[in-house]
Amino acid sequence: VQLVESGGGLVQPGGSLRLSCAASGFTFSWYPMSWYRQAPGKERELVAVITSVGDKLNYADSVKGRFTISRDNAKNTVYLQMNSLKPEDTAVYVCSVRRQGMDYWGKGTLVTVSS
């Protein structure tokens, strides 16, 4: 299993970013996918989850109405569209899949929200 995130960077408050996570090594379309984030000095936080076919989405209260998770099963990719970014959204964002009882993680992509 390999998960590779991209799309992070420095953005001003109120700005937007779109993160991508390219998956390989497993049948992507069979599994729900998740985005987590970890800010400096804080515990890892579940941000969003999408079912295998994308029909159900769940979000942390802190990002509801601002972030949108989506997936393209033909491209084996899950996305996180982040709008109205706030300084408190600064973190390393990581995608994850639970497969056969094991959790797999990418290395993450850093998002910094600062003026």
PDB file of C-alpha atoms in Angstrom:
ATOM      1  CA  VAL A   1       0.000   0.000   0.000  1.00  0.00           C
ATOM      2  CA  GLN A   2       1.288   3.423  -0.902  1.00  0.00           C
ATOM      3  CA  LEU A   3      -0.355   6.769  -0.225  1.00  0.00           C
ATOM      4  CA  VAL A   4       1.246   9.949  -1.553  1.00  0.00           C
ATOM      5  CA  GLU A   5      -0.151  13.350  -0.644  1.00  0.00           C
ATOM      6  CA  SER A   6       0.428  16.570  -2.542  1.00  0.00           C
ATOM      7  CA  GLY A   7      -0.937  20.074  -2.835  1.00  0.00           C
ATOM      8  CA  GLY A   8       0.112  21.613   0.439  1.00  0.00           C
ATOM      9  CA  GLY A   9       1.787  24.973   0.775  1.00  0.00           C
ATOM     10  CA  LEU A  10       1.610  28.451   2.217  1.00  0.00           C
ATOM     11  CA  VAL A  11      -1.699  30.261   1.873  1.00  0.00           C
ATOM     12  CA  GLN A  12      -3.142  33.432   3.346  1.00  0.00           C
ATOM     13  CA  PRO A  13      -6.117  33.329   5.705  1.00  0.00           C
ATOM     14  CA  GLY A  14      -9.315  33.071   3.692  1.00  0.00           C
ATOM     15  CA  GLY A  15      -7.548  31.302   0.869  1.00  0.00           C
ATOM     16  CA  SER A  16      -8.036  27.861  -0.627  1.00  0.00           C
ATOM     17  CA  LEU A  17      -5.995  24.754  -1.319  1.00  0.00           C
ATOM     18  CA  ARG A  18      -6.776  21.402  -2.872  1.00  0.00           C
ATOM     19  CA  LEU A  19      -4.935  18.406  -1.510  1.00  0.00           C
ATOM     20  CA  SER A  20      -4.584  15.133  -3.401  1.00  0.00           C
ATOM     21  CA  CYS A  21      -3.697  11.649  -2.216  1.00  0.00           C
ATOM     22  CA  ALA A  22      -2.659   9.136  -4.859  1.00  0.00           C
ATOM     23  CA  ALA A  23      -3.145   5.536  -3.756  1.00  0.00           C
ATOM     24  CA  SER A  24      -1.616   2.332  -5.055  1.00  0.00           C
ATOM     25  CA  GLY A  25      -1.030  -1.249  -3.990  1.00  0.00           C
ATOM     26  CA  PHE A  26      -4.634  -2.073  -3.162  1.00  0.00           C
ATOM     27  CA  THR A  27      -8.093  -1.983  -4.741  1.00  0.00           C
ATOM     28  CA  PHE A  28      -8.811   1.663  -4.046  1.00  0.00           C
ATOM     29  CA  SER A  29     -12.496   1.544  -4.939  1.00  0.00           C
ATOM     30  CA  TRP A  30     -13.223  -1.012  -2.211  1.00  0.00           C
ATOM     31  CA  TYR A  31     -12.214   1.132   0.769  1.00  0.00           C
ATOM     32  CA  PRO A  32     -13.303   4.264   2.596  1.00  0.00           C
ATOM     33  CA  MET A  33     -10.597   6.894   2.723  1.00  0.00           C
ATOM     34  CA  SER A  34      -9.792   9.436   5.399  1.00  0.00           C
ATOM     35  CA  TRP A  35      -7.905  12.684   5.802  1.00  0.00           C
ATOM     36  CA  TYR A  36      -6.248  13.465   9.115  1.00  0.00           C
ATOM     37  CA  ARG A  37      -4.184  16.397  10.259  1.00  0.00           C
ATOM     38  CA  GLN A  38      -1.656  17.011  12.969  1.00  0.00           C
ATOM     39  CA  ALA A  39      -0.694  20.468  14.092  1.00  0.00           C
ATOM     40  CA  PRO A  40       2.527  21.159  16.007  1.00  0.00           C
ATOM     41  CA  GLY A  41       2.149  20.120  19.622  1.00  0.00           C
ATOM     42  CA  LYS A  42      -1.329  18.703  19.084  1.00  0.00           C
ATOM     43  CA  GLU A  43      -2.792  15.253  18.666  1.00  0.00           C
ATOM     44  CA  ARG A  44      -3.764  13.896  15.286  1.00  0.00           C
ATOM     45  CA  GLU A  45      -7.297  14.892  14.295  1.00  0.00           C
ATOM     46  CA  LEU A  46      -9.670  13.149  11.912  1.00  0.00           C
ATOM     47  CA  VAL A  47     -10.727  15.751   9.353  1.00  0.00           C
ATOM     48  CA  ALA A  48     -12.925  13.942   6.826  1.00  0.00           C
ATOM     49  CA  VAL A  49     -14.007  10.494   5.700  1.00  0.00           C
ATOM     50  CA  ILE A  50     -15.516   9.311   2.424  1.00  0.00           C
ATOM     51  CA  THR A  51     -17.093   5.929   1.727  1.00  0.00           C
ATOM     52  CA  SER A  52     -15.785   3.645  -0.996  1.00  0.00           C
ATOM     53  CA  VAL A  53     -18.250   4.914  -3.593  1.00  0.00           C
ATOM     54  CA  GLY A  54     -18.365   8.453  -2.284  1.00  0.00           C
ATOM     55  CA  ASP A  55     -21.994   8.435  -1.226  1.00  0.00           C
ATOM     56  CA  LYS A  56     -21.413   9.345   2.400  1.00  0.00           C
ATOM     57  CA  LEU A  57     -19.130  12.010   3.773  1.00  0.00           C
ATOM     58  CA  ASN A  58     -18.253  12.920   7.346  1.00  0.00           C
ATOM     59  CA  TYR A  59     -16.382  15.919   8.643  1.00  0.00           C
ATOM     60  CA  ALA A  60     -14.906  17.207  11.861  1.00  0.00           C
ATOM     61  CA  ASP A  61     -16.981  20.040  13.284  1.00  0.00           C
ATOM     62  CA  SER A  62     -13.998  22.344  12.923  1.00  0.00           C
ATOM     63  CA  VAL A  63     -14.026  22.066   9.102  1.00  0.00           C
ATOM     64  CA  LYS A  64     -17.709  21.583   8.267  1.00  0.00           C
ATOM     65  CA  GLY A  65     -18.884  23.968   5.587  1.00  0.00           C
ATOM     66  CA  ARG A  66     -15.312  24.827   4.571  1.00  0.00           C
ATOM     67  CA  PHE A  67     -13.704  21.533   3.506  1.00  0.00           C
ATOM     68  CA  THR A  68     -14.956  19.002   0.979  1.00  0.00           C
ATOM     69  CA  ILE A  69     -13.661  15.465   0.584  1.00  0.00           C
ATOM     70  CA  SER A  70     -14.095  13.696  -2.741  1.00  0.00           C
ATOM     71  CA  ARG A  71     -12.596  10.807  -4.677  1.00  0.00           C
ATOM     72  CA  ASP A  72     -12.009   9.629  -8.206  1.00  0.00           C
ATOM     73  CA  ASN A  73     -11.924   5.838  -8.225  1.00  0.00           C
ATOM     74  CA  ALA A  74     -10.773   5.789 -11.847  1.00  0.00           C
ATOM     75  CA  LYS A  75      -7.665   7.725 -10.809  1.00  0.00           C
ATOM     76  CA  ASN A  76      -7.174   6.039  -7.402  1.00  0.00           C
ATOM     77  CA  THR A  77      -7.115   9.477  -5.831  1.00  0.00           C
ATOM     78  CA  VAL A  78      -8.846  11.160  -2.915  1.00  0.00           C
ATOM     79  CA  TYR A  79      -9.037  14.930  -2.611  1.00  0.00           C
ATOM     80  CA  LEU A  80      -9.562  17.499   0.102  1.00  0.00           C
ATOM     81  CA  GLN A  81     -10.778  20.891  -1.070  1.00  0.00           C
ATOM     82  CA  MET A  82     -10.104  23.430   1.659  1.00  0.00           C
ATOM     83  CA  ASN A  83     -11.742  26.850   1.498  1.00  0.00           C
ATOM     84  CA  SER A  84     -11.868  29.798   3.893  1.00  0.00           C
ATOM     85  CA  LEU A  85      -8.662  28.612   5.495  1.00  0.00           C
ATOM     86  CA  LYS A  86      -7.798  29.812   8.980  1.00  0.00           C
ATOM     87  CA  PRO A  87      -4.454  29.949  10.795  1.00  0.00           C
ATOM     88  CA  GLU A  88      -5.681  27.122  13.022  1.00  0.00           C
ATOM     89  CA  ASP A  89      -5.885  24.878   9.950  1.00  0.00           C
ATOM     90  CA  THR A  90      -2.085  24.882   9.819  1.00  0.00           C
ATOM     91  CA  ALA A  91      -0.973  21.254  10.062  1.00  0.00           C
ATOM     92  CA  VAL A  92       0.468  18.290   8.235  1.00  0.00           C
ATOM     93  CA  TYR A  93      -2.391  16.652   6.347  1.00  0.00           C
ATOM     94  CA  VAL A  94      -2.225  12.902   5.898  1.00  0.00           C
ATOM     95  CA  CYS A  95      -4.472  10.478   4.064  1.00  0.00           C
ATOM     96  CA  SER A  96      -5.202   7.053   5.444  1.00  0.00           C
ATOM     97  CA  VAL A  97      -6.877   3.770   4.640  1.00  0.00           C
ATOM     98  CA  ARG A  98      -7.816   0.892   6.895  1.00  0.00           C
ATOM     99  CA  ARG A  99      -7.342  -2.354   5.052  1.00  0.00           C
ATOM    100  CA  GLN A 100      -7.637  -5.831   6.514  1.00  0.00           C
ATOM    101  CA  GLY A 101      -7.470  -4.484  10.042  1.00  0.00           C
ATOM    102  CA  MET A 102      -4.375  -2.376   9.458  1.00  0.00           C
ATOM    103  CA  ASP A 103      -4.114   1.386   9.109  1.00  0.00           C
ATOM    104  CA  TYR A 104      -1.911   2.747   6.341  1.00  0.00           C
ATOM    105  CA  TRP A 105      -0.669   6.338   6.214  1.00  0.00           C
ATOM    106  CA  GLY A 106       0.999   8.606   3.755  1.00  0.00           C
ATOM    107  CA  LYS A 107       3.877  10.878   4.725  1.00  0.00           C
ATOM    108  CA  GLY A 108       1.669  13.943   4.613  1.00  0.00           C
ATOM    109  CA  THR A 109       1.702  17.387   3.074  1.00  0.00           C
ATOM    110  CA  LEU A 110       2.223  20.582   5.065  1.00  0.00           C
ATOM    111  CA  VAL A 111      -0.406  23.301   4.972  1.00  0.00           C
ATOM    112  CA  THR A 112       0.545  26.644   6.467  1.00  0.00           C
ATOM    113  CA  VAL A 113      -2.064  29.365   6.778  1.00  0.00           C
ATOM    114  CA  SER A 114      -0.423  32.673   7.536  1.00  0.00           C
ATOM    115  CA  SER A 115      -0.346  36.268   6.390  1.00  0.00           C
TER     116      SER A 115
END
